[in-house]
């Protein structure tokens, strides 16, 4: 009898324990996402906590159902960061002024030379200009669109700008995967200076980092160029369910750059396009090594923020490497300045980035069957992204409907930022068509002949 009673007690306990172990990755992702997004949202973007819960955290955690209330109850906010606890699993994001928030480790204080880092407004009139009806449509739309900011620059002048309260022109908003286009640019700046090469080997970089185990897991021919073109051949899967590569990288790992090489090679480098945040975070490690010990934030301050007069918070993982897939924050006006940099570089009139680099970055690769991706940028080759807009258009794109769109021949830069829910149309295509129709009528298509005539001006 006693034995049967013991079995009756032990078996449910074992089953419960095994269930908790199986659920642990999902709990780590939930608490990691909550801590990180609330920390940066509150302390970098300075948005209201309720807005962050209703338009960011709770919608992303929809699969958790009623556990979301327990998740919310387990959050603690302090001056030093945000912790999130659920069913015995806890994640913490640590905050450092100017450096932003880091999950699972404290960020390093900013170098002293960055004490003057500040926001500077773009020259030009604020308001809707002649784009009022277009902006009305961009800020309307279905439930969950949540447009927060739209800005339009034409020929270097800010011609339209609108925000949804409480966002203002000073609010630093997350770019998510627009950071990938930034990383491609930062690498381009180093390549232009002969401080880095696209031929730089990945295995050698991993060995320099003391990770010979990861170096042995990747193809000996894998290089930085493959990473920027998303043709690494690594077995990283860009899916966001608990336990998947992307969520493990962002919310469970102290070193985002280590996740992709740990998956090993699925096929040879250079053969196939496969969108991968893991590739970009691995590229960030190689870029960091090219700085020869310089603090990357100081480098960004000197080489980009000061010349462009902008304020950037580019957050690191716990290993000190910038999370280049996801975690840069700037105001709408500063994202606009970045777009103008890309436009100027495309035309060969930037002192920071060469025309050769930017033109190559927006040239489609044969590995991308539809011509929709270049070197860190999404493209509109043959109208693949926006059928009624010029094929020379290129853009940075991020989760939640973030976009910096450049129409180089029309001298247009359009920024759209928001907290758009999964599965909801951000309205970007209608916004772009409205802007072009209003400011550059007749330019909704570039003919193939025009493209050839103006190639590499």
Short mmCIF file of C-alpha atoms in Angstrom, two decimals:
data_model
loop_
_atom_site.label_atom_id
_atom_site.label_comp_id
_atom_site.label_asym_id
_atom_site.label_seq_id
_atom_site.Cartn_x
_atom_site.Cartn_y
_atom_site.Cartn_z
CA UNK A 1 0.00 0.00 0.00
CA UNK A 2 2.78 2.37 0.98
CA UNK A 3 4.58 1.60 -2.27
CA UNK A 4 1.48 2.40 -4.33
CA UNK A 5 1.02 5.63 -2.42
CA UNK A 6 4.65 6.58 -3.03
CA UNK A 7 4.27 5.90 -6.76
CA UNK A 8 1.06 7.92 -6.84
CA UNK A 9 2.92 10.85 -5.32
CA UNK A 10 6.17 10.59 -7.29
CA UNK A 11 4.78 10.05 -10.78
CA UNK A 12 2.78 13.32 -10.93
CA UNK A 13 5.75 15.17 -9.47
CA UNK A 14 8.06 13.77 -12.16
CA UNK A 15 5.56 14.57 -14.89
CA UNK A 16 5.21 18.11 -13.56
CA UNK A 17 8.99 18.52 -13.40
CA UNK A 18 9.44 17.27 -16.93
CA UNK A 19 6.69 19.59 -18.11
CA UNK A 20 8.41 22.54 -16.45
CA UNK A 21 11.73 21.64 -18.09
CA UNK A 22 10.02 21.40 -21.48
CA UNK A 23 8.30 24.75 -20.91
CA UNK A 24 11.42 26.50 -19.65
CA UNK A 25 12.56 27.79 -23.10
CA UNK A 26 9.14 29.37 -23.66
CA UNK A 27 9.24 30.96 -20.20
CA UNK A 28 12.75 32.29 -20.86
CA UNK A 29 11.61 33.86 -24.12
CA UNK A 30 8.53 35.38 -22.49
CA UNK A 31 10.41 36.87 -19.57
CA UNK A 32 13.36 37.88 -21.75
CA UNK A 33 11.20 39.69 -24.28
CA UNK A 34 9.18 41.39 -21.54
CA UNK A 35 12.21 42.58 -19.58
CA UNK A 36 14.09 43.82 -22.64
CA UNK A 37 11.21 45.58 -24.38
CA UNK A 38 9.95 47.25 -21.21
CA UNK A 39 13.45 48.33 -20.19
CA UNK A 40 14.28 49.96 -23.53
CA UNK A 41 10.75 51.21 -24.05
CA UNK A 42 10.64 52.92 -20.67
CA UNK A 43 14.21 54.12 -20.35
CA UNK A 44 15.40 54.70 -23.92
CA UNK A 45 12.17 55.57 -25.73
CA UNK A 46 10.56 56.93 -22.54
CA UNK A 47 7.14 55.69 -23.56
CA UNK A 48 4.34 55.08 -21.03
CA UNK A 49 4.38 51.61 -19.52
CA UNK A 50 0.72 50.97 -20.35
CA UNK A 51 1.30 51.74 -24.03
CA UNK A 52 4.19 49.27 -24.10
CA UNK A 53 2.06 46.56 -22.52
CA UNK A 54 -0.95 47.11 -24.78
CA UNK A 55 0.81 47.67 -28.11
CA UNK A 56 4.00 45.64 -27.74
CA UNK A 57 4.34 43.04 -24.98
CA UNK A 58 0.83 41.65 -24.60
CA UNK A 59 0.14 41.27 -28.36
CA UNK A 60 3.50 39.49 -28.85
CA UNK A 61 2.71 37.14 -25.97
CA UNK A 62 -0.79 36.26 -27.25
CA UNK A 63 0.02 32.53 -27.40
CA UNK A 64 0.42 32.51 -23.62
CA UNK A 65 -3.27 33.24 -23.05
CA UNK A 66 -4.15 33.76 -19.37
CA UNK A 67 -0.49 33.41 -18.33
CA UNK A 68 0.00 36.95 -19.61
CA UNK A 69 -1.57 38.29 -16.44
CA UNK A 70 0.93 36.32 -14.36
CA UNK A 71 3.68 37.64 -16.63
CA UNK A 72 2.59 41.20 -15.99
CA UNK A 73 2.36 40.63 -12.25
CA UNK A 74 5.95 39.36 -12.20
CA UNK A 75 7.51 42.55 -13.60
CA UNK A 76 9.62 44.85 -11.45
CA UNK A 77 10.89 48.21 -12.71
CA UNK A 78 13.81 49.99 -11.01
CA UNK A 79 16.32 52.71 -11.84
CA UNK A 80 18.80 50.02 -12.91
CA UNK A 81 16.50 48.11 -15.27
CA UNK A 82 13.55 45.76 -15.48
CA UNK A 83 13.12 42.19 -14.25
CA UNK A 84 10.44 39.76 -15.39
CA UNK A 85 9.54 36.56 -13.53
CA UNK A 86 7.10 33.82 -14.50
CA UNK A 87 6.67 30.35 -12.92
CA UNK A 88 10.13 30.41 -11.38
CA UNK A 89 11.96 31.69 -14.48
CA UNK A 90 13.43 35.19 -14.32
CA UNK A 91 15.10 37.47 -16.86
CA UNK A 92 16.60 40.88 -16.21
CA UNK A 93 17.50 43.75 -18.51
CA UNK A 94 20.06 46.17 -17.10
CA UNK A 95 20.01 49.87 -17.97
CA UNK A 96 22.93 52.26 -18.39
CA UNK A 97 22.22 55.86 -19.38
CA UNK A 98 23.15 56.46 -23.02
CA UNK A 99 24.04 52.79 -23.55
CA UNK A 100 20.49 51.49 -23.32
CA UNK A 101 19.44 48.11 -21.95
CA UNK A 102 21.22 44.76 -22.05
CA UNK A 103 19.58 41.43 -21.31
CA UNK A 104 21.37 39.01 -18.95
CA UNK A 105 24.27 41.37 -18.24
CA UNK A 106 25.15 44.96 -17.38
CA UNK A 107 26.13 47.28 -20.24
CA UNK A 108 29.40 49.14 -19.99
CA UNK A 109 29.19 52.88 -19.19
CA UNK A 110 29.66 55.16 -22.18
CA UNK A 111 33.15 56.51 -22.90
CA UNK A 112 33.71 60.02 -21.57
CA UNK A 113 34.01 61.52 -25.04
CA UNK A 114 30.32 60.81 -25.62
CA UNK A 115 29.08 63.12 -22.85
CA UNK A 116 28.02 65.71 -25.44
CA UNK A 117 25.86 63.28 -27.42
CA UNK A 118 22.56 65.08 -28.02
CA UNK A 119 19.53 65.33 -30.26
CA UNK A 120 19.57 67.86 -33.06
CA UNK A 121 16.52 68.68 -35.17
CA UNK A 122 16.49 68.33 -38.95
CA UNK A 123 16.25 71.70 -40.69
CA UNK A 124 12.87 72.26 -42.26
CA UNK A 125 9.24 72.90 -41.43
CA UNK A 126 7.31 70.55 -39.17
CA UNK A 127 3.73 69.66 -40.03
CA UNK A 128 1.88 67.97 -42.87
CA UNK A 129 2.69 70.33 -45.73
CA UNK A 130 0.79 69.22 -48.81
CA UNK A 131 0.73 65.64 -47.59
CA UNK A 132 -2.08 66.03 -45.04
CA UNK A 133 -4.50 63.54 -46.64
CA UNK A 134 -1.69 61.02 -47.15
CA UNK A 135 -0.66 61.25 -43.50
CA UNK A 136 -4.29 61.03 -42.40
CA UNK A 137 -4.51 57.67 -44.13
CA UNK A 138 -1.18 56.50 -42.67
CA UNK A 139 -2.36 57.20 -39.12
CA UNK A 140 -5.82 55.72 -39.66
CA UNK A 141 -6.43 52.19 -40.84
CA UNK A 142 -7.19 48.92 -39.08
CA UNK A 143 -6.94 48.15 -35.37
CA UNK A 144 -3.35 47.24 -34.56
CA UNK A 145 -1.72 49.47 -37.17
CA UNK A 146 -0.44 51.82 -34.46
CA UNK A 147 1.50 54.25 -36.64
CA UNK A 148 3.64 56.39 -34.35
CA UNK A 149 5.64 58.59 -36.71
CA UNK A 150 5.84 59.50 -40.41
CA UNK A 151 8.45 61.85 -41.86
CA UNK A 152 9.20 62.80 -45.47
CA UNK A 153 12.34 64.47 -46.81
CA UNK A 154 12.47 65.83 -50.38
CA UNK A 155 15.69 67.18 -51.83
CA UNK A 156 17.18 67.41 -48.36
CA UNK A 157 14.26 69.38 -46.86
CA UNK A 158 11.82 68.03 -44.28
CA UNK A 159 8.45 68.53 -45.99
CA UNK A 160 6.13 66.54 -43.72
CA UNK A 161 6.24 65.22 -40.18
CA UNK A 162 3.57 63.84 -37.88
CA UNK A 163 3.56 61.88 -34.62
CA UNK A 164 0.96 60.06 -32.59
CA UNK A 165 0.96 61.18 -28.94
CA UNK A 166 2.82 60.51 -26.71
CA UNK A 167 5.57 60.14 -29.34
CA UNK A 168 7.30 63.41 -30.27
CA UNK A 169 10.20 64.44 -32.46
CA UNK A 170 12.49 63.69 -29.48
CA UNK A 171 11.28 60.10 -28.90
CA UNK A 172 13.88 57.47 -29.76
CA UNK A 173 12.12 54.52 -31.40
CA UNK A 174 13.38 51.00 -32.04
CA UNK A 175 14.40 50.15 -35.58
CA UNK A 176 14.34 46.36 -35.14
CA UNK A 177 15.78 44.87 -38.38
CA UNK A 178 16.57 48.31 -39.81
CA UNK A 179 19.68 47.79 -37.68
CA UNK A 180 20.81 45.31 -40.35
CA UNK A 181 21.06 48.11 -42.91
CA UNK A 182 22.95 50.20 -40.35
CA UNK A 183 25.43 47.38 -39.76
CA UNK A 184 25.98 47.04 -43.50
CA UNK A 185 26.71 50.78 -43.57
CA UNK A 186 29.12 50.65 -40.65
CA UNK A 187 30.96 47.79 -42.30
CA UNK A 188 30.98 49.74 -45.56
CA UNK A 189 32.63 52.68 -43.82
CA UNK A 190 35.38 50.36 -42.58
CA UNK A 191 35.78 48.75 -46.00
CA UNK A 192 36.07 52.20 -47.60
CA UNK A 193 38.96 52.90 -45.21
CA UNK A 194 40.65 49.57 -45.95
CA UNK A 195 40.16 48.61 -42.28
CA UNK A 196 38.01 45.62 -43.23
CA UNK A 197 37.36 43.35 -46.21
CA UNK A 198 34.31 41.46 -47.36
CA UNK A 199 36.68 38.51 -47.73
CA UNK A 200 37.31 38.48 -43.96
CA UNK A 201 36.94 34.88 -42.81
CA UNK A 202 34.28 33.95 -40.27
CA UNK A 203 36.19 31.01 -38.82
CA UNK A 204 39.21 33.20 -38.11
CA UNK A 205 37.03 35.78 -36.38
CA UNK A 206 35.48 33.11 -34.17
CA UNK A 207 38.91 31.77 -33.27
CA UNK A 208 40.06 35.27 -32.33
CA UNK A 209 37.08 35.37 -30.00
CA UNK A 210 38.30 32.17 -28.33
CA UNK A 211 35.60 30.01 -29.90
CA UNK A 212 37.49 27.38 -31.87
CA UNK A 213 34.50 25.09 -31.38
CA UNK A 214 32.32 27.45 -33.41
CA UNK A 215 35.08 28.04 -35.95
CA UNK A 216 35.16 24.29 -36.59
CA UNK A 217 31.38 24.25 -37.16
CA UNK A 218 31.41 26.68 -40.12
CA UNK A 219 32.65 26.31 -43.69
CA UNK A 220 36.28 27.40 -44.07
CA UNK A 221 35.25 29.58 -47.03
CA UNK A 222 32.50 31.46 -45.19
CA UNK A 223 33.25 35.19 -45.18
CA UNK A 224 31.82 38.55 -44.18
CA UNK A 225 30.33 39.18 -47.62
CA UNK A 226 28.26 36.02 -47.36
CA UNK A 227 26.86 37.21 -44.03
CA UNK A 228 25.83 40.64 -45.35
CA UNK A 229 24.17 39.08 -48.41
CA UNK A 230 22.32 36.52 -46.26
CA UNK A 231 23.93 33.64 -48.11
CA UNK A 232 26.00 32.09 -45.32
CA UNK A 233 24.50 28.63 -45.69
CA UNK A 234 24.29 28.33 -41.90
CA UNK A 235 21.42 26.26 -40.55
CA UNK A 236 19.91 29.20 -38.64
CA UNK A 237 16.11 29.40 -38.86
CA UNK A 238 14.47 32.83 -38.82
CA UNK A 239 11.39 31.78 -36.89
CA UNK A 240 10.20 33.17 -33.59
CA UNK A 241 8.55 30.35 -31.68
CA UNK A 242 9.95 29.44 -28.24
CA UNK A 243 13.01 27.25 -28.61
CA UNK A 244 13.77 28.44 -32.16
CA UNK A 245 17.11 29.90 -33.18
CA UNK A 246 15.99 33.54 -33.35
CA UNK A 247 14.31 33.60 -29.94
CA UNK A 248 17.21 31.73 -28.34
CA UNK A 249 19.60 34.29 -29.86
CA UNK A 250 17.72 37.39 -28.71
CA UNK A 251 16.20 36.35 -25.37
CA UNK A 252 18.16 33.41 -23.96
CA UNK A 253 21.76 33.82 -25.08
CA UNK A 254 24.35 36.22 -23.61
CA UNK A 255 26.11 36.37 -27.00
CA UNK A 256 23.81 36.91 -30.00
CA UNK A 257 26.69 36.47 -32.46
CA UNK A 258 27.32 32.87 -31.30
CA UNK A 259 23.92 31.43 -32.19
CA UNK A 260 24.16 31.18 -35.98
CA UNK A 261 27.58 29.46 -36.19
CA UNK A 262 26.47 26.98 -33.54
CA UNK A 263 23.80 25.71 -35.96
CA UNK A 264 26.48 24.54 -38.43
CA UNK A 265 26.36 24.55 -42.23
CA UNK A 266 23.20 23.52 -44.05
CA UNK A 267 24.76 24.18 -47.47
CA UNK A 268 27.83 25.85 -48.95
CA UNK A 269 28.24 29.63 -48.61
CA UNK A 270 27.16 31.85 -51.49
CA UNK A 271 24.63 29.49 -53.01
CA UNK A 272 21.30 30.38 -51.48
CA UNK A 273 19.62 33.43 -49.96
CA UNK A 274 18.13 32.79 -46.52
CA UNK A 275 17.14 35.78 -44.42
CA UNK A 276 18.96 35.46 -41.11
CA UNK A 277 19.27 37.77 -38.14
CA UNK A 278 21.98 35.40 -36.99
CA UNK A 279 24.12 36.27 -40.01
CA UNK A 280 23.98 39.98 -39.18
CA UNK A 281 24.87 39.46 -35.53
CA UNK A 282 27.84 37.37 -36.58
CA UNK A 283 28.86 40.16 -38.97
CA UNK A 284 28.69 42.56 -36.01
CA UNK A 285 31.43 40.57 -34.26
CA UNK A 286 33.73 40.90 -37.28
CA UNK A 287 32.99 44.63 -37.53
CA UNK A 288 33.76 45.06 -33.82
CA UNK A 289 37.08 43.28 -34.22
CA UNK A 290 37.99 45.67 -37.06
CA UNK A 291 37.82 48.58 -34.59
CA UNK A 292 40.99 47.25 -32.92
CA UNK A 293 39.82 47.65 -29.34
CA UNK A 294 37.99 50.95 -29.84
CA UNK A 295 34.66 51.07 -27.99
CA UNK A 296 32.10 50.64 -30.78
CA UNK A 297 29.84 53.28 -29.27
CA UNK A 298 32.67 55.83 -29.29
CA UNK A 299 33.37 54.90 -32.92
CA UNK A 300 29.73 55.40 -33.86
CA UNK A 301 29.68 58.71 -32.02
CA UNK A 302 32.77 60.04 -33.82
CA UNK A 303 32.16 58.56 -37.25
CA UNK A 304 28.37 58.85 -37.60
CA UNK A 305 26.54 60.66 -34.79
CA UNK A 306 28.73 63.75 -34.75
CA UNK A 307 28.98 64.25 -38.54
CA UNK A 308 25.24 63.70 -39.02
CA UNK A 309 24.27 65.51 -35.79
CA UNK A 310 22.12 62.72 -34.43
CA UNK A 311 21.64 60.72 -31.23
CA UNK A 312 21.86 56.94 -31.46
CA UNK A 313 21.45 54.26 -28.82
CA UNK A 314 22.92 51.05 -30.27
CA UNK A 315 22.53 48.40 -27.59
CA UNK A 316 24.86 45.47 -26.94
CA UNK A 317 24.37 41.91 -25.78
CA UNK A 318 25.92 40.69 -22.53
CA UNK A 319 29.18 39.91 -24.35
CA UNK A 320 29.57 43.56 -25.40
CA UNK A 321 28.81 43.11 -29.12
CA UNK A 322 26.12 45.26 -30.72
CA UNK A 323 22.90 43.34 -31.39
CA UNK A 324 22.92 44.30 -35.06
CA UNK A 325 19.74 42.43 -35.91
CA UNK A 326 17.45 44.46 -33.70
CA UNK A 327 18.52 46.95 -31.06
CA UNK A 328 19.19 50.49 -32.28
CA UNK A 329 17.01 53.41 -31.18
CA UNK A 330 16.77 56.85 -32.80
CA UNK A 331 14.22 59.61 -33.16
CA UNK A 332 12.18 59.79 -36.36
CA UNK A 333 14.26 62.76 -37.45
CA UNK A 334 17.48 60.86 -36.89
CA UNK A 335 16.23 57.82 -38.82
CA UNK A 336 15.46 60.35 -41.56
CA UNK A 337 19.05 61.60 -41.45
CA UNK A 338 20.26 58.02 -41.92
CA UNK A 339 18.04 57.68 -44.97
CA UNK A 340 19.45 60.92 -46.36
CA UNK A 341 22.96 59.53 -45.83
CA UNK A 342 22.05 56.51 -47.96
CA UNK A 343 20.50 58.75 -50.59
CA UNK A 344 23.56 61.00 -50.68
CA UNK A 345 25.92 58.04 -50.87
CA UNK A 346 23.93 56.58 -53.77
CA UNK A 347 24.46 59.86 -55.65
CA UNK A 348 28.15 60.04 -54.69
CA UNK A 349 27.87 63.12 -52.49
CA UNK A 350 28.55 61.67 -49.03
CA UNK A 351 31.81 62.12 -47.19
CA UNK A 352 31.00 59.21 -44.87
CA UNK A 353 30.14 56.41 -47.28
CA UNK A 354 31.29 55.82 -50.84
CA UNK A 355 29.01 55.67 -53.85
CA UNK A 356 30.62 52.39 -54.86
CA UNK A 357 29.63 50.77 -51.57
CA UNK A 358 26.08 52.07 -51.52
CA UNK A 359 25.41 51.19 -55.16
CA UNK A 360 26.74 47.67 -54.58
CA UNK A 361 24.65 47.37 -51.41
CA UNK A 362 21.45 47.93 -53.38
CA UNK A 363 22.35 45.65 -56.28
CA UNK A 364 20.39 42.36 -56.33
CA UNK A 365 22.25 39.11 -55.83
CA UNK A 366 21.83 36.02 -57.96
CA UNK A 367 21.26 34.03 -54.76
CA UNK A 368 18.07 36.03 -54.19
CA UNK A 369 15.76 34.57 -56.83
CA UNK A 370 13.37 37.53 -56.99
CA UNK A 371 16.05 40.21 -56.74
CA UNK A 372 14.52 41.46 -53.50
CA UNK A 373 17.67 41.70 -51.38
CA UNK A 374 21.10 43.23 -51.74
CA UNK A 375 23.75 43.80 -49.09
CA UNK A 376 21.78 44.68 -45.99
CA UNK A 377 18.94 46.36 -47.89
CA UNK A 378 15.59 45.30 -49.32
CA UNK A 379 15.11 46.18 -52.99
CA UNK A 380 12.30 46.80 -55.44
CA UNK A 381 13.80 45.04 -58.45
CA UNK A 382 11.09 44.69 -61.12
CA UNK A 383 8.58 45.93 -58.53
CA UNK A 384 9.10 42.90 -56.29
CA UNK A 385 8.27 44.84 -53.11
CA UNK A 386 6.03 47.66 -54.40
CA UNK A 387 4.63 46.99 -57.85
CA UNK A 388 3.59 50.59 -58.58
CA UNK A 389 6.74 52.28 -57.32
CA UNK A 390 10.14 52.85 -58.98
CA UNK A 391 12.40 49.80 -59.14
CA UNK A 392 15.36 51.92 -57.99
CA UNK A 393 13.70 52.23 -54.56
CA UNK A 394 15.52 50.55 -51.68
CA UNK A 395 14.77 50.38 -48.00
CA UNK A 396 15.54 49.27 -44.48
CA UNK A 397 12.73 47.32 -42.89
CA UNK A 398 11.99 46.14 -39.37
CA UNK A 399 9.46 44.37 -37.20
CA UNK A 400 6.33 46.32 -36.22
CA UNK A 401 6.24 48.11 -39.58
CA UNK A 402 9.46 50.09 -39.26
CA UNK A 403 10.82 51.44 -42.54
CA UNK A 404 13.30 53.93 -43.94
CA UNK A 405 12.60 54.09 -47.67
CA UNK A 406 14.86 55.81 -50.21
CA UNK A 407 13.73 56.74 -53.71
CA UNK A 408 17.03 57.99 -55.09
CA UNK A 409 15.91 59.30 -58.47
CA UNK A 410 13.05 61.20 -56.86
CA UNK A 411 15.33 62.54 -54.08
CA UNK A 412 12.86 61.25 -51.50
CA UNK A 413 13.32 59.69 -48.07
CA UNK A 414 10.28 58.40 -46.18
CA UNK A 415 10.34 57.17 -42.58
CA UNK A 416 7.48 55.20 -41.04
CA UNK A 417 7.70 54.01 -37.42
CA UNK A 418 5.11 52.19 -35.34
CA UNK A 419 4.07 49.29 -33.15
CA UNK A 420 2.08 47.40 -35.76
CA UNK A 421 0.68 44.08 -34.61
CA UNK A 422 1.53 40.83 -36.38
CA UNK A 423 -0.67 40.26 -39.42
CA UNK A 424 -1.83 43.88 -39.65
CA UNK A 425 -1.07 46.00 -42.72
CA UNK A 426 1.26 48.84 -41.72
CA UNK A 427 -0.01 50.94 -44.64
CA UNK A 428 3.50 51.52 -45.94
CA UNK A 429 2.74 50.87 -49.61
CA UNK A 430 -0.24 53.26 -49.64
CA UNK A 431 1.87 55.85 -47.81
CA UNK A 432 4.67 55.64 -50.37
CA UNK A 433 2.31 55.77 -53.32
CA UNK A 434 0.60 58.82 -51.84
CA UNK A 435 3.89 60.61 -51.18
CA UNK A 436 5.20 59.94 -54.68
CA UNK A 437 1.92 60.91 -56.35
CA UNK A 438 1.88 64.20 -54.45
CA UNK A 439 5.53 65.23 -54.56
CA UNK A 440 6.85 63.51 -57.69
CA UNK A 441 3.82 62.85 -59.93
CA UNK A 442 4.62 60.79 -62.98
CA UNK A 443 7.46 59.04 -61.19
CA UNK A 444 5.55 55.97 -60.02
CA UNK A 445 7.59 53.86 -62.41
CA UNK A 446 11.16 54.04 -63.67
CA UNK A 447 11.49 52.47 -67.10
CA UNK A 448 14.23 49.94 -67.71
CA UNK A 449 15.74 52.34 -70.21
CA UNK A 450 15.96 55.08 -67.59
CA UNK A 451 17.61 52.71 -65.14
CA UNK A 452 20.27 51.81 -67.68
CA UNK A 453 20.81 55.39 -68.75
CA UNK A 454 21.49 56.50 -65.19
CA UNK A 455 23.51 53.49 -64.07
CA UNK A 456 26.43 54.44 -61.77
CA UNK A 457 26.32 58.16 -62.35
#
